[in-house]
Amino acid sequence: MTDQRFDPSRADGHWQHAWEDRQVFVADDASERPRCYVLEMFPYPSGRIHIGHVRNYTMGDVLARYKRLTGHEVLHPMGWDAFGMPAENAAIEKGVHPGEWTRSNIANMKAQLKRLGMAFDWSRELATCDPEYYGHEQAMFIDFYEAGLVYRKESAVNWDPVDQTVLANEQVIDGKGWRSGAPVEKRKLSQWFLKITDFAQELLDGLGTLDKWPEKVRVMQENWIGKSTGLQFSFALSNGESLEVYTTRPDTIFGSSFVAVAPDHPVAQAVAASNCDAAKFIEQCKKGGTTAAELETAEKLGFDTGIGAKHPFTGEYLPVYIANFVLMEYGTGAIMAVPGHDQRDFDFATKYGLPIVRVVAPDAAAADAPLSEAEAGDGVLVNSGFLDGMDVASAKQAVIDRAVGEGWGEGRTVWRLRDWGVSRQRYWGAPIPFIHCDACGVVPVPKDQLPVVLPEDVDISIPGNPLVRHPTWKHVDCPKCGAAAVRETDTLDTFVDSSWYFLRFASQPTDRPFDPEVVKKWMPVDQYIGGIEHAILHLLYARFWTRALARIHQLDVKEPFASLFTQGMVTHETYSRREGDREVFFSPDEVDRSGGGAVLVADGAKVDIGPVIKMSKSKKNTVDPDSIIERYGADSVRWFMLSDSPPERDLPWSAAGIEGCWRFVQRLWRLFGQYDASVQGTDQALDRQVHKTIAAVGEDIEALSFNKAVARIYGLTSAAEKAAPSATRSEAIRTILLLVSPMMPHLAEEAWAAMGQDGLIADAAWPKADPALLVDEEVTIAVQVKGKLRDTLTVAKGLPNADLEALALASEKVQRSLDGAEVRKVIVVPDRLVNIVA
RNA sequence: GCCCCUGUGGCGGAAUUGGUAGACGCGCUCGACUCAAAAUCGAGUUUCUUUGAAGUGCCGGUUCGAGUCCGGCCAGGGGUACCA
């Protein structure tokens, strides 16, 4: 075998072609081997893959290759989440058609992924912008409509009054439109919704079955679904009407000092009809965007309607306000406000001089302790009539019981989860397959006319949805009555596209979205890997879509992802500066960071260094891996992605370190060159380490703890390098090759061939650890005095406690440290430590 | 604002899940080889007032023993329903 350097520029391409020619990674639906579906979240084709993608796909690739070696039939597909806003932005900025831009990005990124040696089954590649794909999606949407899971209602959007267009939340910066700079307003539009709330209980219960999901993701989803039980009751109003409110804290009812309704609540609307000031106030509430963060942090504003609401216990009349912080979408759109025990109510009461009453206190003696902020914690009820002395839970129940008994209210379950609004007033998405007819109303497009194809001849340069102003596309005849009608011009949220792609990967018939029989063979996904930023929305929507299909009997799977791994994000500093009203971002390769500060290479002017945050296209803080692959080869890059950082943790990008990986690749190459199957002799210590490493690396890969596997491989490599030639050493070298093969597949194939082994290493078998060699005969015992380490002892494994104690007390260092003090207690942990308490 | 997470040497991190803190790697320093460089190999590398002591963001608690458990803070990040 050669002792020259490993040359990735030659080897990488050679083996990539070998895998492709032999169709090594094409999954066989009919295979009898145990199946394994490994899936990484498919990328948005932004143009170039970035380091975050490389990290994500390397992890999945190592697992997929490992599973093949352990005898599984592996499905490891890749495709493109190809609809979305950046394509429209590129069209505006560069004058390229979104479709053209997207398709050329896909071609680039596919080539980049191939250069990394990813073991994808490219025969199943799909792009969500293909009419073939979104046509099936439109069919499912119509099925959901017919099953009563789709409806239309009014809902608020961010409206840019200058550009006369709907803005995404990301396009609203400091309350202003990103292009026009005009203050954004809320505007109501009639939009399409999916009834995800029908599945709230199911989605919540399902979390209990997902024991291979990270706890934190389940907690986040549980909080997002937000099941609460409380009291819904009605206030009698001074104008003779009544007002339904919902509260999760009925126990604090005696602390209620005002009532508040949402600006779009019927009571508010009624007041505004006869009161200009109220109408003006409601108008004012329309200022600003629609995000929860914006609504929650906005200054609390209210308008006193002059109406009174009669307190059900005290009979007192509480003032009814219209308040900007009350949401029409949650509960009844009206609240009983308790300033003492809800911070929002506290802020509001402080501003408008309303009473702040304590009704929960740490103990009865603190009943009149002043409140400097709302106290939401547990305690005992005070200043609350018949509730005094009760704890919070009993008081809640007592109030609900009274309300039910007296007939003015009842216990109710309320969910924070809202129905999924899927309408987007945008071009680059799947058209919603419906037709508006004056006579027949909303009519689904007949299935034999699907897909409703997006027209290519559109003008993107003007703000707004080009489908609306397209001269011909939207004009059709009503499928029901034949009269002139118009197509729906809203397109589907791109989260719809990503809610079922994993089913299409498993099965791709032409006449329907998937074949449920084939899907059943592969699903659920055995290991799903993606960014933690998708913990709630994407994962919840995909769970919903799967369950919705199951409910209409099109699928026999409820939870799509059996095991989830959320990798940390690859992060990087941002570079920006203000140009006029706008903040302009620059990419790391446009910036010179060498002088301590940051300077733009193009004009030598300073730019601001922003926080270290997730890499994103909009902040331009991405790093292109291509130059690194070119210089060091795919294996060094892959190894680097797996080393050091635990995969669930964020990885702050730095270029330092890749050199070390390159050196290790060469070090392995030299070691593999020393393989000699003819040498005789055994090396017991090395044999033990070989088998321990086999066991540990297998466990580490299964747990996706690649950084630990890497550290163990370093350890075995060092040991093998130092060992004298023996049959054991040759076996160790061959084992190391197999262990690194999922991580460095090109080097592995090259060395495998050079060693004269049969076939591809991609088709080889993972080594088996001998359990007898995994246990040590000697252990090192820590000897502590009063919890401080004083000595260590090397003893036979399994030595009785009394012997350990005697040995520890005999230690000279222990005696010196005890200094004649009386031994009061000795704690012995077998095979681990002795702690002497004096 | 709210929900979730993270915090350990110069850097990425490890720590058998309550039992020897700093494995392994990067970087750096010194040495070997070389006319020289690259590559490679060897040694060292938490801090300090170094026979010892301190030390895992900060303050406190539980324990024979805390990076790990509990309470309270601080800082950074993710999500917050139209970025994907």
PDB file of N, CA and C (backbone and C1' of nucleotides) in Angstrom, chain A residues 81 85 168-170 191 223-224 292 416 418 424-426 537 611 614 644-645 663 708 714 780 827 832 835, chain B residues 1 3-4 7 12-16 19-20 24 27 40 52-54 64 77-84:
ATOM      1  N   ASP A  81     -37.791  22.285  -0.129  1.00  0.00           N
ATOM      2  CA  ASP A  81     -38.925  23.072   0.378  1.00  0.00           C
ATOM      3  C   ASP A  81     -38.945  24.360  -0.443  1.00  0.00           C
ATOM      4  N   MET A  85     -40.986  33.078   0.359  1.00  0.00           N
ATOM      5  CA  MET A  85     -40.739  34.488   0.084  1.00  0.00           C
ATOM      6  C   MET A  85     -39.410  34.843  -0.560  1.00  0.00           C
ATOM      7  N   ALA A 168     -45.249  40.072   5.639  1.00  0.00           N
ATOM      8  CA  ALA A 168     -44.933  39.011   6.587  1.00  0.00           C
ATOM      9  C   ALA A 168     -44.399  39.658   7.862  1.00  0.00           C
ATOM     10  N   ASN A 169     -44.493  38.931   8.977  1.00  0.00           N
ATOM     11  CA  ASN A 169     -44.004  39.498  10.234  1.00  0.00           C
ATOM     12  C   ASN A 169     -42.540  39.912  10.117  1.00  0.00           C
ATOM     13  N   GLU A 170     -41.779  39.116   9.382  1.00  0.00           N
ATOM     14  CA  GLU A 170     -40.357  39.409   9.211  1.00  0.00           C
ATOM     15  C   GLU A 170     -40.127  40.719   8.466  1.00  0.00           C
ATOM     16  N   GLN A 191     -59.949  34.824   5.038  1.00  0.00           N
ATOM     17  CA  GLN A 191     -58.845  33.905   4.766  1.00  0.00           C
ATOM     18  C   GLN A 191     -59.217  32.451   5.055  1.00  0.00           C
ATOM     19  N   ASN A 223     -47.212  23.710  25.963  1.00  0.00           N
ATOM     20  CA  ASN A 223     -47.528  25.099  26.307  1.00  0.00           C
ATOM     21  C   ASN A 223     -48.195  25.830  25.152  1.00  0.00           C
ATOM     22  N   TRP A 224     -47.768  25.485  23.957  1.00  0.00           N
ATOM     23  CA  TRP A 224     -48.335  26.139  22.764  1.00  0.00           C
ATOM     24  C   TRP A 224     -49.811  25.757  22.618  1.00  0.00           C
ATOM     25  N   ALA A 292     -47.615  38.404  18.389  1.00  0.00           N
ATOM     26  CA  ALA A 292     -47.882  38.321  19.826  1.00  0.00           C
ATOM     27  C   ALA A 292     -46.870  39.166  20.601  1.00  0.00           C
ATOM     28  N   ARG A 416     -55.178  27.561  24.025  1.00  0.00           N
ATOM     29  CA  ARG A 416     -54.426  28.682  23.484  1.00  0.00           C
ATOM     30  C   ARG A 416     -54.235  28.509  21.970  1.00  0.00           C
ATOM     31  N   ARG A 418     -54.702  28.171  18.208  1.00  0.00           N
ATOM     32  CA  ARG A 418     -55.689  28.739  17.296  1.00  0.00           C
ATOM     33  C   ARG A 418     -55.676  27.952  15.995  1.00  0.00           C
ATOM     34  N   ARG A 424     -52.052  32.908   2.058  1.00  0.00           N
ATOM     35  CA  ARG A 424     -50.972  33.874   1.870  1.00  0.00           C
ATOM     36  C   ARG A 424     -51.290  34.698   0.628  1.00  0.00           C
ATOM     37  N   GLN A 425     -51.169  36.003   0.747  1.00  0.00           N
ATOM     38  CA  GLN A 425     -51.482  36.866  -0.393  1.00  0.00           C
ATOM     39  C   GLN A 425     -50.196  37.031  -1.213  1.00  0.00           C
ATOM     40  N   ARG A 426     -49.700  35.902  -1.724  1.00  0.00           N
ATOM     41  CA  ARG A 426     -48.402  35.886  -2.404  1.00  0.00           C
ATOM     42  C   ARG A 426     -48.441  35.019  -3.633  1.00  0.00           C
ATOM     43  N   LEU A 537     -43.891  25.091  15.355  1.00  0.00           N
ATOM     44  CA  LEU A 537     -44.798  25.202  14.209  1.00  0.00           C
ATOM     45  C   LEU A 537     -44.706  24.025  13.232  1.00  0.00           C
ATOM     46  N   PRO A 611     -24.924  40.607  17.238  1.00  0.00           N
ATOM     47  CA  PRO A 611     -24.864  39.425  18.095  1.00  0.00           C
ATOM     48  C   PRO A 611     -24.584  38.147  17.305  1.00  0.00           C
ATOM     49  N   LYS A 614     -28.344  32.672  14.882  1.00  0.00           N
ATOM     50  CA  LYS A 614     -28.456  31.601  13.895  1.00  0.00           C
ATOM     51  C   LYS A 614     -28.206  32.165  12.501  1.00  0.00           C
ATOM     52  N   ASP A 644     -16.180  17.589  18.507  1.00  0.00           N
ATOM     53  CA  ASP A 644     -16.215  18.662  19.506  1.00  0.00           C
ATOM     54  C   ASP A 644     -17.597  19.021  20.018  1.00  0.00           C
ATOM     55  N   SER A 645     -18.361  19.784  19.254  1.00  0.00           N
ATOM     56  CA  SER A 645     -19.619  20.298  19.795  1.00  0.00           C
ATOM     57  C   SER A 645     -20.666  19.198  19.903  1.00  0.00           C
ATOM     58  N   ARG A 663      -5.406  16.992   9.259  1.00  0.00           N
ATOM     59  CA  ARG A 663      -4.246  16.234   9.730  1.00  0.00           C
ATOM     60  C   ARG A 663      -4.657  14.844  10.203  1.00  0.00           C
ATOM     61  N   LYS A 708     -18.730  12.374  21.038  1.00  0.00           N
ATOM     62  CA  LYS A 708     -18.147  11.367  21.930  1.00  0.00           C
ATOM     63  C   LYS A 708     -17.544  10.230  21.111  1.00  0.00           C
ATOM     64  N   TYR A 714     -10.377   8.830  18.330  1.00  0.00           N
ATOM     65  CA  TYR A 714      -9.048   9.422  18.537  1.00  0.00           C
ATOM     66  C   TYR A 714      -8.233   8.554  19.498  1.00  0.00           C
ATOM     67  N   THR A 780      -9.584   2.300  39.558  1.00  0.00           N
ATOM     68  CA  THR A 780      -8.922   3.322  40.370  1.00  0.00           C
ATOM     69  C   THR A 780      -9.940   3.904  41.334  1.00  0.00           C
ATOM     70  N   ILE A 827     -17.550   6.550  54.167  1.00  0.00           N
ATOM     71  CA  ILE A 827     -18.497   6.222  53.101  1.00  0.00           C
ATOM     72  C   ILE A 827     -17.737   5.530  51.989  1.00  0.00           C
ATOM     73  N   ARG A 832     -15.430   2.767  43.279  1.00  0.00           N
ATOM     74  CA  ARG A 832     -15.380   4.176  42.915  1.00  0.00           C
ATOM     75  C   ARG A 832     -14.612   5.034  43.920  1.00  0.00           C
ATOM     76  N   ASN A 835     -14.743   7.878  51.164  1.00  0.00           N
ATOM     77  CA  ASN A 835     -14.716   9.222  51.749  1.00  0.00           C
ATOM     78  C   ASN A 835     -14.668   9.083  53.264  1.00  0.00           C
TER      79      ASN A 835
ATOM     80  P     G B   1     -39.469  41.550  29.078  1.00  0.00           P
ATOM     81  O5'   G B   1     -41.038  41.216  28.930  1.00  0.00           O
ATOM     82  C5'   G B   1     -41.926  41.652  29.973  1.00  0.00           C
ATOM     83  C4'   G B   1     -43.285  41.128  29.619  1.00  0.00           C
ATOM     84  C3'   G B   1     -43.407  39.618  29.629  1.00  0.00           C
ATOM     85  O3'   G B   1     -43.776  39.151  30.923  1.00  0.00           O
ATOM     86  C1'   G B   1     -44.241  40.436  27.575  1.00  0.00           C
ATOM     87  P     C B   3     -43.730  32.141  31.288  1.00  0.00           P
ATOM     88  O5'   C B   3     -43.484  31.041  30.145  1.00  0.00           O
ATOM     89  C5'   C B   3     -44.502  30.114  29.805  1.00  0.00           C
ATOM     90  C4'   C B   3     -44.059  29.307  28.607  1.00  0.00           C
ATOM     91  C3'   C B   3     -42.686  28.658  28.723  1.00  0.00           C
ATOM     92  O3'   C B   3     -42.722  27.462  29.469  1.00  0.00           O
ATOM     93  C1'   C B   3     -42.850  29.736  26.640  1.00  0.00           C
ATOM     94  P     C B   4     -41.423  27.008  30.321  1.00  0.00           P
ATOM     95  O5'   C B   4     -40.377  26.609  29.187  1.00  0.00           O
ATOM     96  C5'   C B   4     -40.577  25.449  28.393  1.00  0.00           C
ATOM     97  C4'   C B   4     -39.502  25.354  27.341  1.00  0.00           C
ATOM     98  C3'   C B   4     -38.069  25.342  27.847  1.00  0.00           C
ATOM     99  O3'   C B   4     -37.689  24.082  28.364  1.00  0.00           O
ATOM    100  C1'   C B   4     -38.220  26.823  26.023  1.00  0.00           C
ATOM    101  P     G B   7     -24.769  24.442  29.676  1.00  0.00           P
ATOM    102  O5'   G B   7     -24.028  25.845  29.848  1.00  0.00           O
ATOM    103  C5'   G B   7     -23.076  26.280  28.871  1.00  0.00           C
ATOM    104  C4'   G B   7     -22.595  27.671  29.225  1.00  0.00           C
ATOM    105  C3'   G B   7     -21.760  27.753  30.500  1.00  0.00           C
ATOM    106  O3'   G B   7     -20.717  28.713  30.341  1.00  0.00           O
ATOM    107  C1'   G B   7     -23.645  29.173  30.688  1.00  0.00           C
ATOM    108  P     G B  12     -15.717  28.299  23.721  1.00  0.00           P
ATOM    109  O5'   G B  12     -15.753  26.950  22.887  1.00  0.00           O
ATOM    110  C5'   G B  12     -16.157  26.968  21.525  1.00  0.00           C
ATOM    111  C4'   G B  12     -16.202  25.563  20.994  1.00  0.00           C
ATOM    112  C3'   G B  12     -16.956  24.566  21.863  1.00  0.00           C
ATOM    113  O3'   G B  12     -18.361  24.696  21.702  1.00  0.00           O
ATOM    114  C1'   G B  12     -14.923  23.602  21.153  1.00  0.00           C
ATOM    115  P     G B  13     -19.328  24.248  22.878  1.00  0.00           P
ATOM    116  O5'   G B  13     -19.085  22.681  22.924  1.00  0.00           O
ATOM    117  C5'   G B  13     -19.214  21.920  24.123  1.00  0.00           C
ATOM    118  C4'   G B  13     -18.257  20.774  24.044  1.00  0.00           C
ATOM    119  C3'   G B  13     -18.312  19.805  25.224  1.00  0.00           C
ATOM    120  O3'   G B  13     -19.179  18.737  24.893  1.00  0.00           O
ATOM    121  C1'   G B  13     -16.103  20.599  24.940  1.00  0.00           C
ATOM    122  P     A B  14     -19.937  17.941  26.000  1.00  0.00           P
ATOM    123  O5'   A B  14     -18.794  17.060  26.678  1.00  0.00           O
ATOM    124  C5'   A B  14     -18.240  15.954  25.969  1.00  0.00           C
ATOM    125  C4'   A B  14     -17.299  15.200  26.859  1.00  0.00           C
ATOM    126  C3'   A B  14     -17.899  14.674  28.148  1.00  0.00           C
ATOM    127  O3'   A B  14     -18.617  13.486  27.929  1.00  0.00           O
ATOM    128  C1'   A B  14     -15.760  15.593  28.553  1.00  0.00           C
ATOM    129  P     A B  15     -19.930  13.203  28.772  1.00  0.00           P
ATOM    130  O5'   A B  15     -19.375  13.118  30.269  1.00  0.00           O
ATOM    131  C5'   A B  15     -18.554  12.015  30.661  1.00  0.00           C
ATOM    132  C4'   A B  15     -18.063  12.223  32.063  1.00  0.00           C
ATOM    133  C3'   A B  15     -19.142  12.528  33.100  1.00  0.00           C
ATOM    134  O3'   A B  15     -19.747  11.336  33.560  1.00  0.00           O
ATOM    135  C1'   A B  15     -17.346  14.040  33.361  1.00  0.00           C
ATOM    136  P     U B  16     -21.239  11.399  34.120  1.00  0.00           P
ATOM    137  O5'   U B  16     -21.626   9.877  34.263  1.00  0.00           O
ATOM    138  C5'   U B  16     -22.055   9.151  33.119  1.00  0.00           C
ATOM    139  C4'   U B  16     -21.686   7.705  33.262  1.00  0.00           C
ATOM    140  C3'   U B  16     -22.082   7.071  34.593  1.00  0.00           C
ATOM    141  O3'   U B  16     -23.434   6.646  34.572  1.00  0.00           O
ATOM    142  C1'   U B  16     -19.853   6.485  34.038  1.00  0.00           C
ATOM    143  P     G B  19     -22.204  11.051  40.108  1.00  0.00           P
ATOM    144  O5'   G B  19     -20.744  10.993  40.748  1.00  0.00           O
ATOM    145  C5'   G B  19     -20.103  12.188  41.177  1.00  0.00           C
ATOM    146  C4'   G B  19     -18.864  11.845  41.937  1.00  0.00           C
ATOM    147  C3'   G B  19     -18.102  10.659  41.377  1.00  0.00           C
ATOM    148  O3'   G B  19     -16.727  10.896  41.601  1.00  0.00           O
ATOM    149  C1'   G B  19     -18.756  10.187  43.603  1.00  0.00           C
ATOM    150  P     U B  20     -15.841  11.596  40.519  1.00  0.00           P
ATOM    151  O5'   U B  20     -14.427  11.473  41.219  1.00  0.00           O
ATOM    152  C5'   U B  20     -14.187  12.115  42.468  1.00  0.00           C
ATOM    153  C4'   U B  20     -12.787  12.655  42.462  1.00  0.00           C
ATOM    154  C3'   U B  20     -12.487  13.620  41.311  1.00  0.00           C
ATOM    155  O3'   U B  20     -11.580  14.612  41.771  1.00  0.00           O
ATOM    156  C1'   U B  20     -11.044  11.770  41.181  1.00  0.00           C
ATOM    157  P     C B  24      -6.656  12.784  26.870  1.00  0.00           P
ATOM    158  O5'   C B  24      -7.529  13.033  25.556  1.00  0.00           O
ATOM    159  C5'   C B  24      -8.043  11.928  24.804  1.00  0.00           C
ATOM    160  C4'   C B  24      -8.940  12.451  23.699  1.00  0.00           C
ATOM    161  C3'   C B  24      -8.367  13.604  22.886  1.00  0.00           C
ATOM    162  O3'   C B  24      -7.453  13.164  21.907  1.00  0.00           O
ATOM    163  C1'   C B  24     -10.560  14.155  23.499  1.00  0.00           C
ATOM    164  P     G B  27      -4.332  23.528  15.512  1.00  0.00           P
ATOM    165  O5'   G B  27      -4.185  24.794  16.472  1.00  0.00           O
ATOM    166  C5'   G B  27      -4.801  26.032  16.132  1.00  0.00           C
ATOM    167  C4'   G B  27      -4.685  26.983  17.297  1.00  0.00           C
ATOM    168  C3'   G B  27      -3.269  27.250  17.786  1.00  0.00           C
ATOM    169  O3'   G B  27      -2.626  28.246  17.006  1.00  0.00           O
ATOM    170  C1'   G B  27      -4.652  26.783  19.630  1.00  0.00           C
ATOM    171  P     U B  40       1.274  16.724  10.140  1.00  0.00           P
ATOM    172  O5'   U B  40       2.353  15.684  10.680  1.00  0.00           O
ATOM    173  C5'   U B  40       2.392  14.363  10.155  1.00  0.00           C
ATOM    174  C4'   U B  40       3.626  13.655  10.646  1.00  0.00           C
ATOM    175  C3'   U B  40       3.770  13.562  12.158  1.00  0.00           C
ATOM    176  O3'   U B  40       2.997  12.505  12.696  1.00  0.00           O
ATOM    177  C1'   U B  40       5.821  14.270  11.230  1.00  0.00           C
ATOM    178  P     G B  52       0.863  19.243  49.924  1.00  0.00           P
ATOM    179  O5'   G B  52       0.342  20.475  50.783  1.00  0.00           O
ATOM    180  C5'   G B  52      -1.032  20.740  50.893  1.00  0.00           C
ATOM    181  C4'   G B  52      -1.207  22.229  51.057  1.00  0.00           C
ATOM    182  C3'   G B  52      -2.531  22.745  50.524  1.00  0.00           C
ATOM    183  O3'   G B  52      -3.554  22.567  51.489  1.00  0.00           O
ATOM    184  C1'   G B  52      -0.793  24.092  49.677  1.00  0.00           C
ATOM    185  P     A B  53      -4.985  22.099  51.017  1.00  0.00           P
ATOM    186  O5'   A B  53      -5.567  23.406  50.325  1.00  0.00           O
ATOM    187  C5'   A B  53      -5.878  24.539  51.130  1.00  0.00           C
ATOM    188  C4'   A B  53      -6.014  25.765  50.271  1.00  0.00           C
ATOM    189  C3'   A B  53      -7.209  25.795  49.327  1.00  0.00           C
ATOM    190  O3'   A B  53      -8.407  26.117  50.001  1.00  0.00           O
ATOM    191  C1'   A B  53      -5.282  26.553  48.191  1.00  0.00           C
ATOM    192  P     A B  54      -9.795  25.537  49.474  1.00  0.00           P
ATOM    193  O5'   A B  54     -10.082  26.447  48.206  1.00  0.00           O
ATOM    194  C5'   A B  54     -10.284  27.852  48.379  1.00  0.00           C
ATOM    195  C4'   A B  54     -10.244  28.546  47.040  1.00  0.00           C
ATOM    196  C3'   A B  54     -11.254  28.050  46.011  1.00  0.00           C
ATOM    197  O3'   A B  54     -12.540  28.599  46.218  1.00  0.00           O
ATOM    198  C1'   A B  54      -9.136  28.243  44.996  1.00  0.00           C
ATOM    199  P     C B  64     -24.987  14.372  55.632  1.00  0.00           P
ATOM    200  O5'   C B  64     -23.469  14.372  55.137  1.00  0.00           O
ATOM    201  C5'   C B  64     -22.418  14.611  56.073  1.00  0.00           C
ATOM    202  C4'   C B  64     -21.101  14.347  55.402  1.00  0.00           C
ATOM    203  C3'   C B  64     -20.935  14.977  54.034  1.00  0.00           C
ATOM    204  O3'   C B  64     -20.517  16.319  54.128  1.00  0.00           O
ATOM    205  C1'   C B  64     -20.287  12.713  53.925  1.00  0.00           C
ATOM    206  P     G B  77     -28.429  37.398  22.033  1.00  0.00           P
ATOM    207  O5'   G B  77     -28.919  35.928  21.675  1.00  0.00           O
ATOM    208  C5'   G B  77     -28.144  35.110  20.810  1.00  0.00           C
ATOM    209  C4'   G B  77     -28.676  33.707  20.817  1.00  0.00           C
ATOM    210  C3'   G B  77     -30.084  33.519  20.281  1.00  0.00           C
ATOM    211  O3'   G B  77     -30.110  33.514  18.865  1.00  0.00           O
ATOM    212  C1'   G B  77     -29.839  32.275  22.261  1.00  0.00           C
ATOM    213  P     G B  78     -31.432  33.915  18.102  1.00  0.00           P
ATOM    214  O5'   G B  78     -32.390  32.679  18.369  1.00  0.00           O
ATOM    215  C5'   G B  78     -32.158  31.446  17.701  1.00  0.00           C
ATOM    216  C4'   G B  78     -33.207  30.452  18.099  1.00  0.00           C
ATOM    217  C3'   G B  78     -34.643  30.864  17.838  1.00  0.00           C
ATOM    218  O3'   G B  78     -35.003  30.684  16.485  1.00  0.00           O
ATOM    219  C1'   G B  78     -34.482  29.972  19.998  1.00  0.00           C
ATOM    220  P     G B  79     -36.089  31.639  15.828  1.00  0.00           P
ATOM    221  O5'   G B  79     -37.434  31.213  16.559  1.00  0.00           O
ATOM    222  C5'   G B  79     -37.976  29.929  16.317  1.00  0.00           C
ATOM    223  C4'   G B  79     -39.169  29.724  17.205  1.00  0.00           C
ATOM    224  C3'   G B  79     -40.268  30.768  17.088  1.00  0.00           C
ATOM    225  O3'   G B  79     -41.089  30.534  15.966  1.00  0.00           O
ATOM    226  C1'   G B  79     -39.830  30.348  19.365  1.00  0.00           C
ATOM    227  P     U B  80     -41.730  31.747  15.184  1.00  0.00           P
ATOM    228  O5'   U B  80     -42.698  32.381  16.274  1.00  0.00           O
ATOM    229  C5'   U B  80     -43.875  31.690  16.670  1.00  0.00           C
ATOM    230  C4'   U B  80     -44.546  32.450  17.789  1.00  0.00           C
ATOM    231  C3'   U B  80     -44.884  33.896  17.503  1.00  0.00           C
ATOM    232  O3'   U B  80     -46.074  34.007  16.736  1.00  0.00           O
ATOM    233  C1'   U B  80     -43.896  33.727  19.638  1.00  0.00           C
ATOM    234  P     A B  81     -46.321  35.311  15.856  1.00  0.00           P
ATOM    235  O5'   A B  81     -46.792  34.604  14.531  1.00  0.00           O
ATOM    236  C5'   A B  81     -46.046  33.533  13.975  1.00  0.00           C
ATOM    237  C4'   A B  81     -46.979  32.404  13.590  1.00  0.00           C
ATOM    238  C3'   A B  81     -48.251  32.875  12.900  1.00  0.00           C
ATOM    239  O3'   A B  81     -48.567  31.970  11.856  1.00  0.00           O
ATOM    240  C1'   A B  81     -48.791  31.539  14.757  1.00  0.00           C
ATOM    241  P     C B  82     -49.070  32.534  10.482  1.00  0.00           P
ATOM    242  O5'   C B  82     -47.884  33.405   9.887  1.00  0.00           O
ATOM    243  C5'   C B  82     -46.702  32.785   9.417  1.00  0.00           C
ATOM    244  C4'   C B  82     -45.977  33.731   8.492  1.00  0.00           C
ATOM    245  C3'   C B  82     -45.629  35.069   9.133  1.00  0.00           C
ATOM    246  O3'   C B  82     -44.455  35.582   8.496  1.00  0.00           O
ATOM    247  C1'   C B  82     -47.020  35.442   7.299  1.00  0.00           C
ATOM    248  P     C B  83     -43.034  35.120   9.080  1.00  0.00           P
ATOM    249  O5'   C B  83     -42.407  34.331   7.836  1.00  0.00           O
ATOM    250  C5'   C B  83     -41.936  35.013   6.693  1.00  0.00           C
ATOM    251  C4'   C B  83     -40.528  34.556   6.381  1.00  0.00           C
ATOM    252  C3'   C B  83     -40.379  33.065   6.143  1.00  0.00           C
ATOM    253  O3'   C B  83     -40.590  32.780   4.783  1.00  0.00           O
ATOM    254  C1'   C B  83     -38.684  33.865   7.617  1.00  0.00           C
ATOM    255  P     A B  84     -41.508  31.512   4.380  1.00  0.00           P
ATOM    256  O5'   A B  84     -40.556  30.259   4.600  1.00  0.00           O
ATOM    257  C5'   A B  84     -39.411  30.047   3.771  1.00  0.00           C
ATOM    258  C4'   A B  84     -38.479  29.127   4.517  1.00  0.00           C
ATOM    259  C3'   A B  84     -39.072  27.771   4.873  1.00  0.00           C
ATOM    260  O3'   A B  84     -38.878  26.832   3.827  1.00  0.00           O
ATOM    261  C1'   A B  84     -38.080  28.738   6.799  1.00  0.00           C
TER     262        A B  84
END
